[in-house]
Amino acid sequence: MAASTQAATPEGMPTDLATVPRAVLEADPHAVLARHRAAVPCIRTDDGAVMVLRARDVQALVTDPRTRQVETEFARLRGITAGPLFEFFRQTVLLSNGEVHRRRRAPIARTFAFQVVASLRPRIRDLAEALLAEHQPRGRMDLLADYAAPLPARAIALILGLPARDVPDFTAWVYAMSRALTSAWTPAEYPEADEAARRLLGYVEDLVAERRRAPRDDLISALLPSIDEDDPEAAAEARMQIVSLIVAGSDTTRAALAIQTGLLLAHRSQWEAVCRDEGLIPGAVAEALRFEPAVGSFPRFALSDIPLDGAVLPAGALLSLSTLSAMRDPALYADPDVFDIRRTDHPRWHMVFGGGVHRCLGEALARIELEEGLRALTRRLPDLRPDRPLTVRGSAAIRRVDELPVSWPGGEGSAEAERSAPARAGWPM
Ligand code: HEM
């Protein structure tokens, strides 16, 4: 695998970096990334990105002035060039730069940060407790669908002031839309994702109009002054930041909460340690986010040729800064393939939330949700068991967990109750 010093092709693709098909990466991401990371600083993926693998490079490039945030390039690469989903890519805070980015981020940063620090932890604790109280008598649940999904969805509904009855609808739209932000995206998914985007945008438009008529004590009402209805393009852009919060805050934390629970249950002595000592919770959250991140990379665009350990990231390349790889880099973490909630070598700024002016706006909220989600589980269900091992799919961007069936003793539907119950075959219906 020779490192490249060659200039870019007109499309911005380096010509002789090792190319790794996505399918190969998806099949066994950690092993494939480790093999390449030891040999070269970057690889090319067959969907048009250059993936940066080493911790030092990811940490530096995130704020390097020779890079900028990508805008609509990834969408266009996937053939998304018009329609509601494209409008999301075109107008979201995440995919913008300079003055436009500041204009989009400032209002939500102000109101959102205030709401988070002001009052959320106890309310999120109550949400987690209420969800578990609902499921506890059954003795089993799909932790992903029954707990990890509704907790962040209800939290964002609470913050934005959305009615609880709307949660199933808007989460279904968000999950369909955010498929476009995963590495497993296929063009066949476009119609559903585009339709979901249309509905979510319409939903937020209606909510804003409703709050304009009758403001309340919620984030949408607080954002009304930043939405200039006399300028339709500016108003659409401002509303898109509400959509961005809903999209960014639902799927990521859903996956992260399922992953951290699955990892802890697979490392039973560490699960039991957290059950005994709540002081270990923040370390457990940080380690789960490192070991098996819910977001495996974030994008940047190379503005000029960037030399990297003998290779060159060519001007015009779409970069995928692989946190999935960087957070297993032995140059940064001791024994990176060991899951250890007592690890003391996490950098001050956890890499999973990106960096610079685009650093995740929801980090504080995500940490509260993950911490309170874990606290409630260890308090109420210390005997929790996985019925199947955790599987995480995806090698970049938002990653996926499809299910995490779990059970605990004492409930009517627990694995234990099922084993001791009389055979059901032949029971009268
Ligand atoms: C475990 C959960 C989460 C992870 C791993 C995560 C990760 C990330 C990453 C990697 C970025 C891009 C950073 C960059 O390009 O440098 C980002 C941006 C963002 N995140 Fe999160 N996020 C999570 C949860 C949330 C939540 C709960 C919210 C809000 C409700 C949120 C809102 C945002 C927003 C608005 C941006 C765009 C910021 C900007 O471009 O200025 N995220 N997040």
Coordinates of C-alpha atoms in Angstrom, one line a residue, residues 2-9 12-17 44 305-307 310-315:
A2 CA 2.1 2.9 -1.2
A3 CA 1.3 6.3 0.2
S4 CA 0.5 8.9 -2.4
T5 CA 2.2 12.1 -3.2
Q6 CA 0.2 12.4 -6.4
A7 CA -2.1 15.3 -7.2
A8 CA -5.8 14.9 -7.3
T9 CA -7.9 14.0 -10.3
G12 CA -10.8 15.7 -6.2
M13 CA -10.0 12.0 -5.8
P14 CA -6.5 10.8 -5.1
T15 CA -5.5 8.2 -7.7
D16 CA -3.3 5.8 -5.8
L17 CA -4.4 5.6 -2.2
R44 CA -10.0 5.8 -0.2
D305 CA -3.3 19.5 -0.8
I306 CA -2.6 18.4 2.7
P307 CA 0.6 16.3 3.2
G310 CA 4.1 10.8 3.2
A311 CA 0.6 10.7 1.7
V312 CA -1.4 13.7 0.4
L313 CA -5.0 14.5 1.0
P314 CA -5.7 16.2 -2.3
A315 CA -7.4 19.5 -2.7

